[in-house]
PDB file of C-alpha atoms in Angstrom:
ATOM      1  CA  HIS A  14      78.836  13.045  34.897  1.00 87.00           C
ATOM      2  CA  VAL A  15      82.326  14.102  33.734  1.00 91.00           C
ATOM      3  CA  ALA A  16      84.726  10.991  32.798  1.00 94.00           C
ATOM      4  CA  LEU A  17      88.413  11.031  31.331  1.00 92.00           C
ATOM      5  CA  ASP A  18      89.734   7.808  30.398  1.00 95.00           C
ATOM      6  CA  SER A  19      93.339   7.499  29.249  1.00 95.00           C
ATOM      7  CA  SER A  20      94.000  11.150  29.390  1.00 92.00           C
ATOM      8  CA  ARG A  21      97.900  12.451  29.555  1.00 92.00           C
ATOM      9  CA  VAL A  22      99.099  15.492  30.558  1.00 89.00           C
ATOM     10  CA  ALA A  23     102.504  16.834  30.411  1.00 89.00           C
ATOM     11  CA  LEU A  24     103.547  19.552  32.788  1.00 88.00           C
ATOM     12  CA  VAL A  25     106.942  21.499  32.455  1.00 89.00           C
ATOM     13  CA  GLN A  26     108.684  23.598  35.139  1.00 86.00           C
ATOM     14  CA  ASP A  27     111.383  25.809  33.945  1.00 84.00           C
ATOM     15  CA  VAL A  28     112.839  27.258  37.088  1.00 75.00           C
ATOM     16  CA  GLU A  29     109.772  29.484  38.235  1.00 75.00           C
ATOM     17  CA  THR A  30     107.397  29.123  35.560  1.00 74.00           C
ATOM     18  CA  PHE A  31     105.169  26.233  34.300  1.00 72.00           C
ATOM     19  CA  ASN A  32     104.434  25.470  30.648  1.00 72.00           C
ATOM     20  CA  PHE A  33     100.914  26.744  31.392  1.00 67.00           C
ATOM     21  CA  SER A  34     101.566  30.037  33.126  1.00 65.00           C
ATOM     22  CA  SER A  35     101.157  31.822  29.904  1.00 67.00           C
ATOM     23  CA  LEU A  36      97.558  30.503  29.573  1.00 62.00           C
ATOM     24  CA  VAL A  37      96.948  31.693  33.360  1.00 65.00           C
ATOM     25  CA  ASP A  38      98.412  35.213  32.622  1.00 72.00           C
ATOM     26  CA  TYR A  39      96.640  35.531  29.544  1.00 69.00           C
ATOM     27  CA  LEU A  40      93.381  34.426  31.040  1.00 65.00           C
ATOM     28  CA  ALA A  41      93.588  36.930  33.928  1.00 70.00           C
ATOM     29  CA  GLU A  42      94.807  39.851  31.891  1.00 74.00           C
ATOM     30  CA  HIS A  43      91.687  39.318  29.566  1.00 69.00           C
ATOM     31  CA  TYR A  44      89.081  38.003  31.728  1.00 66.00           C
ATOM     32  CA  ALA A  45      89.406  38.828  35.398  1.00 64.00           C
ATOM     33  CA  THR A  46      87.974  42.162  36.611  1.00 62.00           C
ATOM     34  CA  ASP A  47      88.245  44.448  39.570  1.00 61.00           C
ATOM     35  CA  ASP A  48      84.947  45.187  39.014  1.00 62.00           C
ATOM     36  CA  ASP A  49      82.262  45.181  42.166  1.00 61.00           C
ATOM     37  CA  ALA A  50      79.959  42.599  41.239  1.00 58.00           C
ATOM     38  CA  PRO A  51      76.383  43.352  42.041  1.00 64.00           C
ATOM     39  CA  ALA A  52      74.982  42.258  45.535  1.00 68.00           C
ATOM     40  CA  GLY A  53      73.224  39.158  45.434  1.00 69.00           C
ATOM     41  CA  GLU A  54      73.802  35.339  46.791  1.00 74.00           C
ATOM     42  CA  PRO A  55      76.986  33.904  45.942  1.00 70.00           C
ATOM     43  CA  TRP A  56      77.131  31.332  43.541  1.00 73.00           C
ATOM     44  CA  GLU A  57      77.402  27.651  44.287  1.00 78.00           C
ATOM     45  CA  VAL A  58      78.993  25.256  41.484  1.00 81.00           C
ATOM     46  CA  THR A  59      79.168  21.662  41.995  1.00 89.00           C
ATOM     47  CA  ILE A  60      80.285  18.758  39.564  1.00 91.00           C
ATOM     48  CA  GLU A  61      78.933  15.543  40.063  1.00 94.00           C
ATOM     49  CA  ASP A  62      80.399  12.072  39.349  1.00 96.00           C
ATOM     50  CA  VAL A  63      83.878  12.748  38.399  1.00 95.00           C
ATOM     51  CA  ALA A  64      86.157  10.195  37.352  1.00 96.00           C
ATOM     52  CA  VAL A  65      89.438   9.928  35.840  1.00 95.00           C
ATOM     53  CA  SER A  66      91.009   6.471  34.801  1.00 97.00           C
ATOM     54  CA  ASP A  67      94.092   5.215  33.494  1.00 97.00           C
ATOM     55  CA  GLY A  68      95.574   8.961  33.262  1.00 95.00           C
ATOM     56  CA  VAL A  69      99.142   9.889  32.842  1.00 96.00           C
ATOM     57  CA  VAL A  70     100.760  12.804  34.100  1.00 93.00           C
ATOM     58  CA  ILE A  71     104.409  13.718  33.441  1.00 93.00           C
ATOM     59  CA  TYR A  72     106.130  16.449  35.461  1.00 92.00           C
ATOM     60  CA  ARG A  73     109.674  17.590  34.065  1.00 92.00           C
ATOM     61  CA  ASP A  74     111.546  19.884  36.610  1.00 90.00           C
ATOM     62  CA  VAL A  75     113.896  21.149  34.034  1.00 90.00           C
ATOM     63  CA  ALA A  76     116.118  23.160  36.566  1.00 87.00           C
ATOM     64  CA  LEU A  77     116.962  19.788  38.215  1.00 88.00           C
ATOM     65  CA  ALA A  78     116.898  17.481  35.014  1.00 90.00           C
ATOM     66  CA  GLN A  79     114.182  15.411  36.832  1.00 92.00           C
ATOM     67  CA  GLU A  80     111.196  13.704  35.672  1.00 94.00           C
ATOM     68  CA  TRP A  81     108.119  11.854  37.313  1.00 95.00           C
ATOM     69  CA  VAL A  82     105.518   9.904  35.407  1.00 97.00           C
ATOM     70  CA  LEU A  83     102.506   9.327  37.482  1.00 96.00           C
ATOM     71  CA  SER A  84     100.678   6.463  35.621  1.00 97.00           C
ATOM     72  CA  GLU A  85      97.630   4.285  36.073  1.00 97.00           C
ATOM     73  CA  LEU A  86      95.990   7.674  37.508  1.00 96.00           C
ATOM     74  CA  SER A  87      92.557   7.248  38.883  1.00 97.00           C
ATOM     75  CA  LEU A  88      90.743   9.686  40.641  1.00 96.00           C
ATOM     76  CA  ALA A  89      86.698   9.411  41.548  1.00 97.00           C
ATOM     77  CA  SER A  90      84.645  11.941  43.264  1.00 97.00           C
ATOM     78  CA  PRO A  91      80.682  11.890  43.761  1.00 96.00           C
ATOM     79  CA  CYS A  92      80.696  15.832  43.813  1.00 95.00           C
ATOM     80  CA  ILE A  93      83.253  18.202  43.511  1.00 94.00           C
ATOM     81  CA  TYR A  94      82.374  21.714  45.115  1.00 92.00           C
ATOM     82  CA  LEU A  95      83.963  24.951  43.757  1.00 87.00           C
ATOM     83  CA  ASP A  96      82.546  26.680  47.029  1.00 85.00           C
ATOM     84  CA  ASN A  97      83.678  26.659  50.556  1.00 87.00           C
ATOM     85  CA  ALA A  98      82.722  22.948  51.199  1.00 92.00           C
ATOM     86  CA  VAL A  99      85.268  19.841  51.270  1.00 96.00           C
ATOM     87  CA  THR A 100      85.540  17.501  48.110  1.00 96.00           C
ATOM     88  CA  ARG A 101      86.298  13.915  48.714  1.00 98.00           C
ATOM     89  CA  ILE A 102      88.137  12.357  46.061  1.00 97.00           C
ATOM     90  CA  ASP A 103      89.410   8.596  46.265  1.00 98.00           C
ATOM     91  CA  ALA A 104      92.970   8.489  44.451  1.00 97.00           C
ATOM     92  CA  SER A 105      95.740   5.866  43.065  1.00 98.00           C
ATOM     93  CA  MET A 106      98.878   6.176  40.834  1.00 97.00           C
ATOM     94  CA  LEU A 107     101.814   4.646  39.982  1.00 98.00           C
ATOM     95  CA  ILE A 108     104.788   6.629  40.687  1.00 97.00           C
ATOM     96  CA  ASN A 109     107.661   6.066  37.992  1.00 95.00           C
ATOM     97  CA  ASP A 110     106.503   2.679  37.124  1.00 93.00           C
ATOM     98  CA  ASN A 111     107.168   1.279  40.740  1.00 93.00           C
ATOM     99  CA  GLY A 112     105.633   3.109  43.659  1.00 96.00           C
ATOM    100  CA  MET A 113     101.797   2.674  44.098  1.00 98.00           C
ATOM    101  CA  LEU A 114     100.000   5.375  46.049  1.00 97.00           C
ATOM    102  CA  GLU A 115      96.521   4.866  46.907  1.00 98.00           C
ATOM    103  CA  GLY A 116      94.253   6.962  49.284  1.00 98.00           C
ATOM    104  CA  VAL A 117      91.473   9.487  49.803  1.00 98.00           C
ATOM    105  CA  ALA A 118      91.775  13.216  49.822  1.00 97.00           C
ATOM    106  CA  ASP A 119      89.589  15.882  51.384  1.00 98.00           C
ATOM    107  CA  VAL A 120      90.013  19.205  49.663  1.00 96.00           C
ATOM    108  CA  ASN A 121      88.418  22.849  50.217  1.00 95.00           C
ATOM    109  CA  ILE A 122      88.805  24.312  46.793  1.00 88.00           C
ATOM    110  CA  SER A 123      87.876  27.712  48.488  1.00 87.00           C
ATOM    111  CA  THR A 124      90.547  27.654  51.165  1.00 90.00           C
ATOM    112  CA  PHE A 125      93.018  25.364  49.766  1.00 91.00           C
ATOM    113  CA  ASP A 126      93.264  23.218  52.666  1.00 95.00           C
ATOM    114  CA  PHE A 127      93.436  19.731  52.163  1.00 96.00           C
ATOM    115  CA  LEU A 128      93.818  16.183  54.100  1.00 97.00           C
ATOM    116  CA  PHE A 129      95.108  13.075  52.839  1.00 98.00           C
ATOM    117  CA  ASP A 130      94.894   9.330  54.139  1.00 98.00           C
ATOM    118  CA  GLY A 131      96.929   7.028  52.015  1.00 98.00           C
ATOM    119  CA  LYS A 132      99.394   4.169  51.416  1.00 98.00           C
ATOM    120  CA  LEU A 133     102.574   4.421  49.398  1.00 97.00           C
ATOM    121  CA  ASP A 134     104.192   1.080  48.687  1.00 97.00           C
ATOM    122  CA  GLY A 135     107.358   0.237  46.598  1.00 97.00           C
ATOM    123  CA  PHE A 136     108.707   3.747  46.142  1.00 97.00           C
ATOM    124  CA  ASN A 137     112.250   3.829  45.026  1.00 96.00           C
ATOM    125  CA  ILE A 138     114.259   6.452  46.453  1.00 94.00           C
ATOM    126  CA  ALA A 139     116.590   6.970  44.100  1.00 94.00           C
ATOM    127  CA  ASP A 140     114.110   8.781  42.044  1.00 94.00           C
ATOM    128  CA  THR A 141     114.583  11.284  44.805  1.00 92.00           C
ATOM    129  CA  TYR A 142     118.358  11.963  44.299  1.00 92.00           C
ATOM    130  CA  ASN A 143     118.184  15.309  42.187  1.00 91.00           C
ATOM    131  CA  TYR A 144     116.640  16.866  45.232  1.00 88.00           C
ATOM    132  CA  ILE A 145     118.447  15.607  47.717  1.00 89.00           C
ATOM    133  CA  TYR A 146     122.403  15.983  46.170  1.00 85.00           C
ATOM    134  CA  PRO A 147     122.075  19.854  46.597  1.00 83.00           C
ATOM    135  CA  VAL A 148     121.581  19.826  50.373  1.00 88.00           C
ATOM    136  CA  VAL A 149     123.477  16.135  51.025  1.00 88.00           C
ATOM    137  CA  ASN A 150     126.746  15.697  48.915  1.00 86.00           C
ATOM    138  CA  LEU A 151     125.875  12.013  47.873  1.00 88.00           C
ATOM    139  CA  LYS A 152     126.886  10.224  44.795  1.00 91.00           C
ATOM    140  CA  GLY A 153     124.191   8.008  44.922  1.00 91.00           C
ATOM    141  CA  ILE A 154     121.104   6.825  46.771  1.00 93.00           C
ATOM    142  CA  GLY A 155     119.098   3.521  46.691  1.00 95.00           C
ATOM    143  CA  GLY A 156     116.465   1.697  48.428  1.00 96.00           C
ATOM    144  CA  VAL A 157     112.495   1.149  48.629  1.00 97.00           C
ATOM    145  CA  ILE A 158     110.380   2.802  51.035  1.00 96.00           C
ATOM    146  CA  GLY A 159     106.823   2.288  51.964  1.00 97.00           C
ATOM    147  CA  ALA A 160     104.365   4.321  54.237  1.00 97.00           C
ATOM    148  CA  GLU A 161     101.286   4.728  55.771  1.00 98.00           C
ATOM    149  CA  CYS A 162     100.835   8.245  56.051  1.00 96.00           C
ATOM    150  CA  HIS A 163      98.402  11.394  57.270  1.00 98.00           C
ATOM    151  CA  LEU A 164      98.863  14.799  55.398  1.00 97.00           C
ATOM    152  CA  GLU A 165      97.235  17.926  56.545  1.00 97.00           C
ATOM    153  CA  GLY A 166      97.822  21.399  55.489  1.00 96.00           C
ATOM    154  CA  SER A 167      97.307  24.051  52.409  1.00 94.00           C
ATOM    155  CA  ILE A 168      98.119  23.969  48.736  1.00 88.00           C
ATOM    156  CA  LEU A 169      98.952  27.478  49.109  1.00 87.00           C
ATOM    157  CA  ASP A 170     102.170  26.370  51.825  1.00 89.00           C
ATOM    158  CA  ILE A 171     102.877  22.767  50.656  1.00 84.00           C
ATOM    159  CA  LEU A 172     106.142  22.998  52.923  1.00 86.00           C
ATOM    160  CA  ALA A 173     104.363  23.856  56.014  1.00 92.00           C
ATOM    161  CA  MET A 174     102.179  20.791  55.705  1.00 93.00           C
ATOM    162  CA  SER A 175     101.694  18.376  58.763  1.00 97.00           C
ATOM    163  CA  ILE A 176     103.174  14.688  58.053  1.00 95.00           C
ATOM    164  CA  SER A 177     102.489  11.849  60.376  1.00 97.00           C
ATOM    165  CA  GLY A 178     102.035   8.113  59.604  1.00 97.00           C
ATOM    166  CA  ASP A 179     104.578   5.085  59.540  1.00 98.00           C
ATOM    167  CA  ILE A 180     107.314   4.314  57.509  1.00 95.00           C
ATOM    168  CA  SER A 181     109.473   1.071  56.417  1.00 97.00           C
ATOM    169  CA  ALA A 182     112.289   1.152  54.349  1.00 95.00           C
ATOM    170  CA  SER A 183     114.485  -1.987  52.855  1.00 95.00           C
ATOM    171  CA  LYS A 184     117.934  -2.083  50.780  1.00 94.00           C
ATOM    172  CA  VAL A 185     118.639   1.334  51.847  1.00 93.00           C
ATOM    173  CA  SER A 186     122.167   2.532  50.433  1.00 93.00           C
ATOM    174  CA  LEU A 187     123.898   6.365  50.589  1.00 89.00           C
ATOM    175  CA  LEU A 188     127.036   6.066  48.314  1.00 89.00           C
ATOM    176  CA  GLY A 189     129.270   9.183  49.630  1.00 83.00           C
TER     177      GLY A 189
END
């Protein structure tokens, strides 16, 4: 049983690196080997009864001067598989104090493939302005969206994922 209550994580992306990149590089350099492992059965590792409740993740994109706060983060899984099996995760979070995202994710940690079925309510599209502005010259964007969505793809190629569902929008404004 693993339970994290009221945990807080800060992720910072500075152009192409994250604040944990040096840790990953250090671990790879000092602990990863190219040695051939002895023949035998592969290990199967599972972690049972995992829960995160009332967590907070702050993601800061330095290049775009954008910050995302994912609060009221709740994740629950009866079993997380670290081999070639699908892990089911129930998830919910509040995005920047206004958009509630709830759903179920099926993730294969070995292949990085995922499916997500969920619902987003009350998301303020003004939060996406720093991402839209470099592509479309707008002085502002506003409105609220909601969606019932199905996402499918690979974590390794997130931009190639398949997205389907229904979206609703209200009070949308584009200022040129």
